[in-house]
Short mmCIF file of C-alpha atoms in Angstrom, two decimals:
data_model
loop_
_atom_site.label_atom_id
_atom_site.label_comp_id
_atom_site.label_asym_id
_atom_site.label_seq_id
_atom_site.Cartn_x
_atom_site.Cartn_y
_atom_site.Cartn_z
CA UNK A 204 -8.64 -11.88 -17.22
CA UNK A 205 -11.33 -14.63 -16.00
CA UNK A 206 -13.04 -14.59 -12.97
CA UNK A 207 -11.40 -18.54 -11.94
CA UNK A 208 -8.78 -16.98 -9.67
CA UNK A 209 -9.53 -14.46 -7.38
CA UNK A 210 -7.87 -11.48 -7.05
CA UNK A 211 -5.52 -9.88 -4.56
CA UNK A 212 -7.63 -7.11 -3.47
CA UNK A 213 -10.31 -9.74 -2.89
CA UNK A 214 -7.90 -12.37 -0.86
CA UNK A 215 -6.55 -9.19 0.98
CA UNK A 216 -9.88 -8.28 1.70
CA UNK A 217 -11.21 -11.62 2.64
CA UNK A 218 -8.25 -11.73 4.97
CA UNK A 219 -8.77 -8.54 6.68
CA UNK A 220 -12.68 -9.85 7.40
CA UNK A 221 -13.17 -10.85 11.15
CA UNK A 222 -15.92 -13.52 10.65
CA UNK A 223 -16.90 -13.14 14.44
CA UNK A 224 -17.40 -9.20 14.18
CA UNK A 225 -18.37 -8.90 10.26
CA UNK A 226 -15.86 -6.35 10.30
CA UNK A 227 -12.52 -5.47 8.63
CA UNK A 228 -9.32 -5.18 10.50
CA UNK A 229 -7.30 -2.30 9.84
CA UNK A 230 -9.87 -0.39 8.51
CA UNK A 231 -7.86 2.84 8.35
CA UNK A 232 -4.81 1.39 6.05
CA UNK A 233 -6.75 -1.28 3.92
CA UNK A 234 -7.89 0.99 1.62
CA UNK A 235 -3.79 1.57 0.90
CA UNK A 236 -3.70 -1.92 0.76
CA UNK A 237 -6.16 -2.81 -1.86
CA UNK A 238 -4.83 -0.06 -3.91
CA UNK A 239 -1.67 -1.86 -3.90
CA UNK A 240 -2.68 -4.80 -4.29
CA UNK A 241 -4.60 -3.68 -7.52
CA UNK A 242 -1.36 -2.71 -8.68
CA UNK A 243 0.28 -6.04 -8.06
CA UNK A 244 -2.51 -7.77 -9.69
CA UNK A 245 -2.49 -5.61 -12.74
CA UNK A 246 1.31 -6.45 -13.10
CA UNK A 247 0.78 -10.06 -12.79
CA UNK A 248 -1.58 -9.31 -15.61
CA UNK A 249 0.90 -7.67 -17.51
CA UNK A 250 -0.94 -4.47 -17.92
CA UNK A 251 1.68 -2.54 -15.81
CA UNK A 252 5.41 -3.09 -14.75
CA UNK A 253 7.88 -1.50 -12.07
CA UNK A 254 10.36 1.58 -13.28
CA UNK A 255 12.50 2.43 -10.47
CA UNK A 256 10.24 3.43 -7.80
CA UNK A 257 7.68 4.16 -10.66
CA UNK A 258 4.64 2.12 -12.31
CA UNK A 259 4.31 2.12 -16.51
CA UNK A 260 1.90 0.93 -18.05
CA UNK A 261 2.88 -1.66 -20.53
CA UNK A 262 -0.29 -2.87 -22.15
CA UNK A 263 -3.20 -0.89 -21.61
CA UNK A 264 -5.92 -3.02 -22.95
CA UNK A 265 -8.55 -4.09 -20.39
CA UNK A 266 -8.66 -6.81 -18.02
CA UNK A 267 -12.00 -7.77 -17.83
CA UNK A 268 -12.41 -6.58 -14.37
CA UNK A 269 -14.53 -3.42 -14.32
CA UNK A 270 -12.07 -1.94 -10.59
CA UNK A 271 -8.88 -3.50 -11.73
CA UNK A 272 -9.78 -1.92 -15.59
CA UNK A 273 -10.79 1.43 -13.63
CA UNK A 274 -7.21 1.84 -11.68
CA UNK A 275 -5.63 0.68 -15.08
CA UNK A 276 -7.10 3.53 -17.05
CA UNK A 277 -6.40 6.44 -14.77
CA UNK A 278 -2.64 5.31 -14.94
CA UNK A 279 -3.09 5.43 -18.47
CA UNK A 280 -3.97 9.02 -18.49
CA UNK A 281 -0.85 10.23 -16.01
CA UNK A 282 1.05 9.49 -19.52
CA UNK A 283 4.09 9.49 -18.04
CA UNK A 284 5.26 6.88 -15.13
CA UNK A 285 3.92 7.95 -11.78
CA UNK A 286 5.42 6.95 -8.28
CA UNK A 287 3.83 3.69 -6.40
CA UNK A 288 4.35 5.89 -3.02
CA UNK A 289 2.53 8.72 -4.90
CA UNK A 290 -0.65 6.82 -6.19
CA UNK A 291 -1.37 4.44 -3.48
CA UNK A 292 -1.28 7.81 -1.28
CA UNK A 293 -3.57 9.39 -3.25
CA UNK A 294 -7.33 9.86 -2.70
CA UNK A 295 -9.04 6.33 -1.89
CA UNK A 296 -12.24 6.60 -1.05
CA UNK A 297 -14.47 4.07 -0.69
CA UNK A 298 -12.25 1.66 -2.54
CA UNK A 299 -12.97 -1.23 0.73
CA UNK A 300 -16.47 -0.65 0.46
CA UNK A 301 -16.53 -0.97 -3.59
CA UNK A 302 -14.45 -4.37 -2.97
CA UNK A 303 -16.90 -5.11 -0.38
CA UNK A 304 -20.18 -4.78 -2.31
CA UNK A 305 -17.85 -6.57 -5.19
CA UNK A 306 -17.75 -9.97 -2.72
CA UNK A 307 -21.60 -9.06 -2.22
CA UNK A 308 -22.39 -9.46 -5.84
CA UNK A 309 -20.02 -12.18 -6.61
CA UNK A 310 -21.41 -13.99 -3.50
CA UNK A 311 -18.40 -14.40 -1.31
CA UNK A 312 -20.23 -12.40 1.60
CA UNK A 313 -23.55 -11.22 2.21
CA UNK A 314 -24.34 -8.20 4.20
CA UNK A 315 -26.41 -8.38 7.25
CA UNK A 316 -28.36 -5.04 8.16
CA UNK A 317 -27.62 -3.83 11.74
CA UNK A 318 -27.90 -0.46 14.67
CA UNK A 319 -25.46 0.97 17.01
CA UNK A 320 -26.34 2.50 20.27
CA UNK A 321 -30.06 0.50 18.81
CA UNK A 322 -30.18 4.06 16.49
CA UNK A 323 -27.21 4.19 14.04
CA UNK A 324 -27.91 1.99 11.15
CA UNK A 325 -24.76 -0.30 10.32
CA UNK A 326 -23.83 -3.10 7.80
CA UNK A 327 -21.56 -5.84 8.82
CA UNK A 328 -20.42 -8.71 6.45
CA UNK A 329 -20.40 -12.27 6.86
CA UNK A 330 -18.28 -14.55 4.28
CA UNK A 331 -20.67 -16.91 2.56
CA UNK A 332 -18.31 -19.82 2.63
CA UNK A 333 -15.23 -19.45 5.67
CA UNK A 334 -13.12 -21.87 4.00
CA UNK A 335 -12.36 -19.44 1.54
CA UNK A 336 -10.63 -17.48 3.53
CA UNK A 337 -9.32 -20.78 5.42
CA UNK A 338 -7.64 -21.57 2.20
CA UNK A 339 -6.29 -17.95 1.79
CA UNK A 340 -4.57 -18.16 4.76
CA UNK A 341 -3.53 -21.23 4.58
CA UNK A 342 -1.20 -20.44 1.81
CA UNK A 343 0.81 -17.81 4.17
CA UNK A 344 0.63 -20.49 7.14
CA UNK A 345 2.96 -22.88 4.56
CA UNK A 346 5.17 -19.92 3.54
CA UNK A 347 6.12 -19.23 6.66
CA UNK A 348 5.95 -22.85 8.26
CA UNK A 349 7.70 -24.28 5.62
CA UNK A 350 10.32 -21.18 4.69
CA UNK A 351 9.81 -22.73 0.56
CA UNK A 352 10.00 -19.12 -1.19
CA UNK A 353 5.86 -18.68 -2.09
CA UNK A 354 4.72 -17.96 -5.57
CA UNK A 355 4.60 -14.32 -6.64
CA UNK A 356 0.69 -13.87 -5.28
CA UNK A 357 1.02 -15.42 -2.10
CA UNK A 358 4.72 -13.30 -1.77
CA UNK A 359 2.32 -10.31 -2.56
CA UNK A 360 -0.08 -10.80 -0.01
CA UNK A 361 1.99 -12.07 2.77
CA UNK A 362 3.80 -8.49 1.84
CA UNK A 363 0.59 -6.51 2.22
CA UNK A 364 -0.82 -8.11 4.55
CA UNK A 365 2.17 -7.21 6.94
CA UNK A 366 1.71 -3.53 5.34
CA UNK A 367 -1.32 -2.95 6.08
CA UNK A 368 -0.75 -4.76 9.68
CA UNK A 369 -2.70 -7.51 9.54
CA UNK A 370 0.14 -9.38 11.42
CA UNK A 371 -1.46 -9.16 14.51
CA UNK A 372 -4.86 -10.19 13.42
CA UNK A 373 -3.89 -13.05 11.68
CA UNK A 374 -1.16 -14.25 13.93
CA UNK A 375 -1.85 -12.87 17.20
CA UNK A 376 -0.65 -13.10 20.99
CA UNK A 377 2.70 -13.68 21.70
CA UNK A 378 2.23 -17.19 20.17
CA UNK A 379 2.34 -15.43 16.91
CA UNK A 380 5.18 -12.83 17.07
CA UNK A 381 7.82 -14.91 15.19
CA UNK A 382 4.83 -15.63 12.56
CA UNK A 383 4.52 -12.18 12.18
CA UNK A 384 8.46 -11.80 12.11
CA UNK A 385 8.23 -14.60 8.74
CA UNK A 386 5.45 -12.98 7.12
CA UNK A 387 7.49 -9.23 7.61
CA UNK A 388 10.23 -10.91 5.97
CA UNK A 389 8.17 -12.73 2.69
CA UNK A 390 8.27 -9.28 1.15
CA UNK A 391 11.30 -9.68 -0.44
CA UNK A 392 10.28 -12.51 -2.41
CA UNK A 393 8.21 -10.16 -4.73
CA UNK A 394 9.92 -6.98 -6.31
CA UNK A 395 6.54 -5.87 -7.26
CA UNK A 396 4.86 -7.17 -3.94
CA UNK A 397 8.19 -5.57 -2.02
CA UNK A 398 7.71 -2.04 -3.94
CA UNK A 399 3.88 -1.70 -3.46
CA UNK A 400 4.11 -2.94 0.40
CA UNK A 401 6.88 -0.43 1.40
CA UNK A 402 4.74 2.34 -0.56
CA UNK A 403 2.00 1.83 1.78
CA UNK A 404 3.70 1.68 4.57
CA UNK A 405 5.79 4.59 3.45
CA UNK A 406 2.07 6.34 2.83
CA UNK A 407 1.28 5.61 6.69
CA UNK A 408 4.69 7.19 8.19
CA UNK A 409 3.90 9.98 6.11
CA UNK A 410 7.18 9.88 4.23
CA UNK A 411 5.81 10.73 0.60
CA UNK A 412 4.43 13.82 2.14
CA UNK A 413 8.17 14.78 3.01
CA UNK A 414 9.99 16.74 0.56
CA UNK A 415 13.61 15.72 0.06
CA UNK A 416 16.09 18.55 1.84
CA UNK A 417 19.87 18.94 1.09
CA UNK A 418 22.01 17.99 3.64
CA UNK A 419 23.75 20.34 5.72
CA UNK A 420 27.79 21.00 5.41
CA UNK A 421 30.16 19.23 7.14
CA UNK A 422 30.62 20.07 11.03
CA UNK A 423 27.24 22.34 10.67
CA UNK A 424 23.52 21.61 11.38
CA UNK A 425 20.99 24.23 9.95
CA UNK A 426 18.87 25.47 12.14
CA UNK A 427 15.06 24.07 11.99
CA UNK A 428 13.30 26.39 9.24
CA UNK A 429 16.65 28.33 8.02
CA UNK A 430 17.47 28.98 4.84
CA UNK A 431 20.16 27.40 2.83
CA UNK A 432 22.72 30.07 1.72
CA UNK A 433 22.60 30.94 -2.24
CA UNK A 434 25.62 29.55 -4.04
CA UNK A 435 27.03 32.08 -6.21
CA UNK A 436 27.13 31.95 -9.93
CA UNK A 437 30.28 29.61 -11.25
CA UNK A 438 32.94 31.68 -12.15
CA UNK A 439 32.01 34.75 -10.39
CA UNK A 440 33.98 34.30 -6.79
CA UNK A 441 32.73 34.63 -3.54
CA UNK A 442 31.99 38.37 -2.03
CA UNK A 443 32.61 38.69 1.75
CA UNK A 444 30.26 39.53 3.98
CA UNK A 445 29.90 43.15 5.09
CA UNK A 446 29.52 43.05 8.95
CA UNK A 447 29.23 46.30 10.88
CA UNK A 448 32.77 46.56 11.68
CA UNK A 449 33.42 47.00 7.95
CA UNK A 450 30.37 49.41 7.54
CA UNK A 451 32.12 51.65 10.46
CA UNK A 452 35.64 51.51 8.79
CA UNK A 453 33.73 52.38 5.29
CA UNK A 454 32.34 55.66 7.11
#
């Protein structure tokens, strides 16, 4: 992969970047967000593909991009398919900061050196050129202005960026609601985008932490933290219960 197109994680990123504050938005759920996006941008590669609910990896040869190359080969060694709920929630971190000191290197942003309180050191980043990031968003402004279905990548970001709830920091005010409403609704113009954006957001409600429970019969509601009865064994029937009534008559 060559470095003439930038890559999600990096547009996501670049979005996310407050130029007035040299500080991300959403701080908390981008780092769900660029591991999405990472997987988005290895499947436009071609280096993984959706299974269900499920990545594969398709082609495991390298990318050229030492993070993108890094995801890629831990995939590789699940073997089998692994869940895009699954892997997105799993452990992250860092990940903004390594994108972050990426943008550094590659000279997209340069870090300026700062204190809290005048004691806590801190490092805020400034993009090195804003109409980057002009021209980033700029491609969601004419998805949703225009209502043209976007190419995959800008579908993919638009769906992220809502993910990760960049909505309201990108479109905000109640000026921007129904811009917010039209970027929500750009997910489904990516399967892949679609997938890894409800993932994430899936990974914030918690629901991949929720095992799946059987539902309860017909005209009954188990109680919260009971049991389910044991079935019994096909072809051997059904025993009834011995209450005390037929304990007494027994005696």
């Amino acid at each position: 992969m060559g470095r003439s197109r930038r890559t999600l994680p990096e547009e996501l990123l670049l979005l996310a970047l407050d130029p007035t504050t040299g500080t991300t938005a959403q701080p908390q759920s981008l780092d769900l967000g660029l591991a999405g996006a990472q997987l988005v941008e290895l499947a436009l590669a071609g280096r993984i593909a959706p299974d269900g609910d499920r990545i594969a990896v398709v082609a495991p040869r390298p990318t050229g991009d030492p993070t993108l190359d890094c995801a890629l080969e831990l995939l590789r060694r699940r073997g089998a398919p692994v869940r895009a709920v699954n892997w997105i929630g799993g452990p992250r971190l860092g990940l903004r900061q390594t994108y972050l000191s990426h943008l550094e290197r590659c000279g997209m942003v340069h870090a300026v050196a700062g204190q809290m309180c005048g004691v806590l050191p801190t490092t805020r980043y400034q993009a090195t050129d804003n109409e980057i990031s002009r021209e980033i968003k700029a491609r969601l402004d004419s998805a949703i202005r225009t209502g043209v279905p976007p190419d995959p990548r800008t579908a993919a970001l638009a769906a992220l960026a809502h993910a990760v709830g960049l909505g309201k920091h990108l479109y905000p005010g109640n000026e921007g609601r129904s811009s917010r409403s039209r970027l929500r609704d750009l997910i489904r113009h990516d399967p892949m985008g679609g997938l890894v954006a409800h993932a994430v957001m899936d990974v914030q409600n918690g629901v991949a932490a929720q095992p799946r429970r059987s539902p309860a019969p017909a005209g009954r509601q188990a109680a919260p933290g009971a049991r389910p009865a044991p079935e019994p064994a096909r072809g051997v029937p059904m025993q009834p219960r011995r209450g005390p009534m037929a304990r007494a008559v027994a005696h």
